[in-house]
CSV table of C-alpha atoms in Angstrom, one decimal:
chain,number,residue,atom,x,y,z
A,255,MET,CA,6.8,230.4,56.4
A,256,LYS,CA,4.0,228.1,57.5
A,257,ILE,CA,0.7,230.5,57.8
A,258,SER,CA,-1.3,228.1,59.3
A,259,SER,CA,0.9,229.4,62.4
A,260,LEU,CA,-1.7,232.5,62.0
A,261,THR,CA,-5.4,231.7,63.0
A,262,LEU,CA,-8.3,233.5,62.2
A,263,ARG,CA,-8.5,235.1,65.1
A,264,ASP,CA,-5.1,237.0,65.1
A,265,LEU,CA,-6.2,237.9,61.6
A,266,GLU,CA,-9.5,239.8,63.5
A,267,TYR,CA,-6.7,241.7,65.5
A,268,LEU,CA,-5.5,243.1,62.8
A,269,VAL,CA,-7.9,244.0,61.4
A,270,ALA,CA,-9.2,245.3,64.5
A,271,VAL,CA,-6.4,247.5,65.5
A,272,ALA,CA,-6.2,249.2,61.2
A,273,ASN,CA,-10.3,250.1,61.8
A,274,HIS,CA,-9.7,251.7,64.7
A,275,ARG,CA,-6.2,252.9,65.3
A,276,HIS,CA,-6.1,252.5,68.5
A,277,PHE,CA,-5.7,249.6,70.5
A,278,GLY,CA,-7.9,250.6,73.2
A,279,ARG,CA,-11.1,250.4,71.4
A,280,ALA,CA,-9.8,247.8,68.9
A,281,ALA,CA,-9.5,245.4,71.9
A,282,GLU,CA,-13.4,246.6,73.3
A,283,SER,CA,-14.6,245.7,69.4
A,284,CYS,CA,-12.9,242.0,69.8
A,285,HIS,CA,-14.0,241.8,73.3
A,286,VAL,CA,-10.8,241.3,75.5
A,287,SER,CA,-8.2,243.6,77.6
A,288,GLN,CA,-6.1,245.6,75.6
A,289,PRO,CA,-2.8,244.0,76.8
A,290,ALA,CA,-3.8,240.9,75.3
A,291,LEU,CA,-5.2,242.0,71.9
A,292,SER,CA,-1.4,243.9,72.7
A,293,ALA,CA,0.7,241.0,73.0
A,294,GLN,CA,-0.7,239.1,69.9
A,295,ILE,CA,-0.4,241.6,67.4
A,296,ARG,CA,3.3,241.8,68.6
A,297,LYS,CA,3.3,238.0,68.3
A,298,VAL,CA,2.2,238.3,64.8
A,299,GLU,CA,5.0,241.0,63.7
A,300,ASP,CA,7.3,238.4,65.2
A,301,PHE,CA,5.7,235.8,62.8
A,302,LEU,CA,5.8,238.2,60.2
A,303,GLY,CA,8.9,239.7,60.8
A,304,LEU,CA,7.2,242.6,60.1
A,305,GLN,CA,6.1,245.6,62.0
A,306,LEU,CA,2.2,246.6,60.9
A,307,PHE,CA,1.6,249.5,63.4
A,308,GLU,CA,3.9,252.1,64.8
A,309,ARG,CA,2.8,253.2,68.0
A,310,SER,CA,2.5,256.5,70.4
A,311,ASN,CA,1.3,257.7,73.1
A,312,ARG,CA,-1.1,258.7,70.9
A,313,ASN,CA,-1.9,257.4,68.4
A,314,VAL,CA,-1.9,254.1,66.4
A,315,VAL,CA,-0.3,254.6,62.7
A,316,ILE,CA,-0.3,251.5,60.2
A,317,THR,CA,2.6,251.2,58.2
A,318,SER,CA,2.2,251.0,54.8
A,319,ALA,CA,3.1,246.6,54.6
A,320,GLY,CA,0.6,246.5,57.7
A,321,ASP,CA,-2.0,248.4,55.2
A,322,LEU,CA,-1.7,245.7,52.7
A,323,ILE,CA,-1.8,243.1,55.2
A,324,ALA,CA,-4.9,243.8,56.4
A,325,ARG,CA,-6.5,244.4,52.7
A,326,GLN,CA,-5.9,240.6,52.5
A,327,ALA,CA,-6.8,240.0,55.7
A,328,ARG,CA,-10.5,241.1,55.7
A,329,VAL,CA,-10.7,239.1,52.1
A,330,VAL,CA,-9.9,236.0,53.9
A,331,LEU,CA,-12.3,236.9,57.2
A,332,GLU,CA,-15.0,237.9,54.3
A,333,GLU,CA,-14.5,234.4,52.8
A,334,ALA,CA,-14.5,232.4,56.3
A,335,GLU,CA,-17.6,234.0,57.5
A,336,LYS,CA,-19.3,232.4,54.3
A,337,ILE,CA,-18.8,228.9,55.7
A,338,ALA,CA,-21.0,229.6,58.9
A,339,ALA,CA,-23.7,232.0,55.9
A,340,LEU,CA,-23.7,228.6,53.8
A,341,VAL,CA,-24.8,226.4,56.8
A,342,GLN,CA,-27.4,229.1,58.1
A,343,ALA,CA,-28.7,230.0,54.8
A,344,GLU,CA,-29.3,226.0,54.2
A,345,LYS,CA,-30.8,225.8,57.0
A,346,GLU,CA,-32.8,229.0,56.8
A,347,PRO,CA,-32.4,231.6,54.1
A,348,LEU,CA,-32.3,234.8,55.2
A,349,SER,CA,-31.6,234.7,58.5
A,350,GLY,CA,-29.7,236.0,61.2
A,351,SER,CA,-28.0,239.4,60.7
A,352,LEU,CA,-27.9,241.4,57.7
A,353,ARG,CA,-25.9,244.9,58.2
A,354,LEU,CA,-27.3,247.4,55.1
A,355,GLY,CA,-26.4,250.8,54.6
A,356,ALA,CA,-28.3,252.9,53.1
A,357,ILE,CA,-27.9,256.6,51.2
A,358,ALA,CA,-29.4,260.0,53.2
A,359,THR,CA,-31.0,260.7,50.3
A,360,LEU,CA,-32.9,256.9,49.5
A,361,GLY,CA,-32.9,255.4,53.2
A,362,PRO,CA,-35.5,257.3,55.4
A,363,TYR,CA,-37.5,257.4,52.1
A,364,LEU,CA,-38.0,253.4,51.3
A,365,MET,CA,-37.6,252.0,54.5
A,366,PRO,CA,-40.2,252.7,55.7
A,367,HIS,CA,-41.8,250.6,52.9
A,368,LEU,CA,-39.8,247.4,53.2
A,369,LEU,CA,-39.4,247.2,56.5
A,370,GLY,CA,-42.5,245.7,57.2
A,371,ALA,CA,-42.3,243.3,54.3
A,372,ILE,CA,-39.3,242.5,55.6
A,373,ARG,CA,-39.9,241.0,58.2
A,374,LYS,CA,-42.9,239.6,57.3
A,375,ARG,CA,-41.6,237.2,55.0
A,376,PHE,CA,-38.4,236.8,56.7
A,377,PRO,CA,-39.3,236.8,60.9
A,378,LYS,CA,-35.8,235.3,61.6
A,379,LEU,CA,-33.7,237.9,59.6
A,380,GLU,CA,-32.2,240.9,62.0
A,381,LEU,CA,-32.0,243.6,60.3
A,382,LEU,CA,-29.6,246.5,60.7
A,383,ILE,CA,-29.7,249.8,59.4
A,384,LYS,CA,-26.9,252.3,58.7
A,385,GLU,CA,-27.5,255.6,57.1
A,386,GLY,CA,-25.2,258.1,56.1
A,387,LEU,CA,-22.8,259.6,53.2
A,388,THR,CA,-21.8,257.2,50.1
A,389,ASP,CA,-17.8,257.2,50.5
A,390,PRO,CA,-18.0,256.0,54.4
A,391,LEU,CA,-21.1,253.7,53.5
A,392,VAL,CA,-18.6,251.8,50.5
A,393,GLY,CA,-15.4,252.6,52.9
A,394,ASP,CA,-17.9,250.1,55.5
A,395,LEU,CA,-18.9,247.7,52.6
A,396,ARG,CA,-14.9,246.9,52.0
A,397,THR,CA,-14.2,246.6,55.1
A,398,GLY,CA,-16.8,244.1,56.0
A,399,ALA,CA,-18.5,246.3,58.6
A,400,LEU,CA,-21.8,246.3,55.6
A,401,ASP,CA,-22.8,243.3,53.9
A,402,ALA,CA,-24.6,245.6,51.5
A,403,ILE,CA,-25.7,249.1,50.6
A,404,LEU,CA,-28.5,251.3,48.8
A,405,ALA,CA,-26.6,253.5,46.9
A,406,ALA,CA,-26.2,255.1,43.2
A,407,PRO,CA,-23.3,253.7,41.3
A,408,THR,CA,-21.2,257.0,41.4
A,409,PHE,CA,-17.9,255.3,43.3
A,410,LYS,CA,-15.6,252.6,42.3
A,411,ARG,CA,-16.4,249.3,41.4
A,412,ASP,CA,-13.7,247.4,41.5
A,413,GLY,CA,-14.1,244.4,43.9
A,414,LEU,CA,-18.0,245.2,44.3
A,415,ARG,CA,-21.4,243.5,43.0
A,416,LEU,CA,-23.4,246.0,41.6
A,417,THR,CA,-27.5,244.7,41.3
A,418,PRO,CA,-29.6,247.5,39.8
A,419,LEU,CA,-32.5,247.9,41.9
A,420,PHE,CA,-34.7,250.7,40.0
A,421,HIS,CA,-34.0,254.0,38.1
A,422,GLU,CA,-35.6,257.7,39.0
A,423,PRO,CA,-35.7,260.0,36.2
A,424,PHE,CA,-34.2,263.5,37.4
A,425,LEU,CA,-37.1,266.5,37.7
A,426,LEU,CA,-36.2,270.5,38.2
A,427,ALA,CA,-37.9,272.1,40.6
A,428,ALA,CA,-38.6,276.0,39.8
A,429,PRO,CA,-40.8,278.7,41.1
A,430,LYS,CA,-43.5,279.8,39.1
A,431,GLY,CA,-42.8,282.2,36.5
A,432,HIS,CA,-38.8,281.2,36.3
A,433,VAL,CA,-37.3,281.5,32.7
A,434,LEU,CA,-36.8,277.4,32.7
A,435,GLU,CA,-40.8,276.9,33.5
A,436,SER,CA,-41.5,278.0,29.8
A,437,LYS,CA,-38.3,275.9,28.4
A,438,GLU,CA,-39.4,273.2,26.3
A,439,PRO,CA,-37.5,271.0,25.5
A,440,LEU,CA,-35.2,271.5,28.6
A,441,ARG,CA,-31.8,270.9,27.9
A,442,THR,CA,-29.0,269.9,29.9
A,443,LYS,CA,-27.2,273.3,28.6
A,444,ASP,CA,-29.2,274.9,30.1
A,445,LEU,CA,-28.5,274.4,33.3
A,446,ASP,CA,-26.2,276.1,35.7
A,447,SER,CA,-25.2,275.1,39.4
A,448,ARG,CA,-24.7,278.2,40.0
A,449,TYR,CA,-28.1,278.8,40.8
A,450,MET,CA,-29.5,275.4,41.9
A,451,VAL,CA,-30.3,274.7,45.6
A,452,LEU,CA,-28.0,271.9,46.4
A,453,LEU,CA,-27.0,269.2,49.4
A,454,GLU,CA,-23.9,269.9,51.0
A,455,ASP,CA,-20.8,268.5,50.4
A,456,GLY,CA,-20.8,264.5,50.3
A,457,HIS,CA,-23.5,263.8,49.1
A,458,CYS,CA,-24.0,261.7,45.6
A,459,LEU,CA,-27.0,263.9,44.1
A,460,ARG,CA,-25.3,266.6,44.4
A,461,ASN,CA,-22.3,265.5,42.4
A,462,GLN,CA,-24.7,263.6,40.2
A,463,ASN,CA,-26.4,266.8,39.8
A,464,ILE,CA,-23.5,269.5,39.3
A,465,GLN,CA,-22.5,266.3,36.4
A,466,LEU,CA,-25.4,268.0,34.7
A,467,CYS,CA,-24.7,271.0,34.1
A,468,PRO,CA,-22.0,271.7,31.2
A,469,SER,CA,-21.2,275.5,33.0
A,470,ASN,CA,-18.7,273.1,35.1
A,471,HIS,CA,-17.5,271.3,32.1
A,472,ARG,CA,-16.0,274.6,30.7
């Protein structure tokens, strides 16, 4: 098998279908017609001798082999994109597009302080910002939809590079006269998540708060 017979464009089509699980949306994201994309995916399947996607009238299901190949295809595409990034970096550092994700409990408070300084220092940088929950943002980072994210390190770090930016203390807010107001020193054993005001499921700050409470580990 001469793997050089597959082009980067073939891999882009494959990854697009794997990401969207829909040939129409995948074709739109690749700026080609659906028949052209479908034919190219079929060519890749014939070349590999494997079925990558199970097709039906309603949806597209990726096979186990297709999932493995799509993961590797993302790695290949990411590495290939670094060639253009290296060339651009040599010409002018931090120009072009940067796709940045930020968790909802951080983005609205941090970004207003950063945007002006970034625009002034790097005027040719196109900063694309996406706000969301930790797990979806990490998923986008792993698939290459995002270049970097700002998040608390509460997720699996395999294959990712983490750079600490700052540390924030946990502070307790309680009504005046609350029994914990006069508790000094305040220890984690004094906390009970049943009496906390928490963010909805999906926010890493919620999970961090709950993990502080020994009552949840009994």
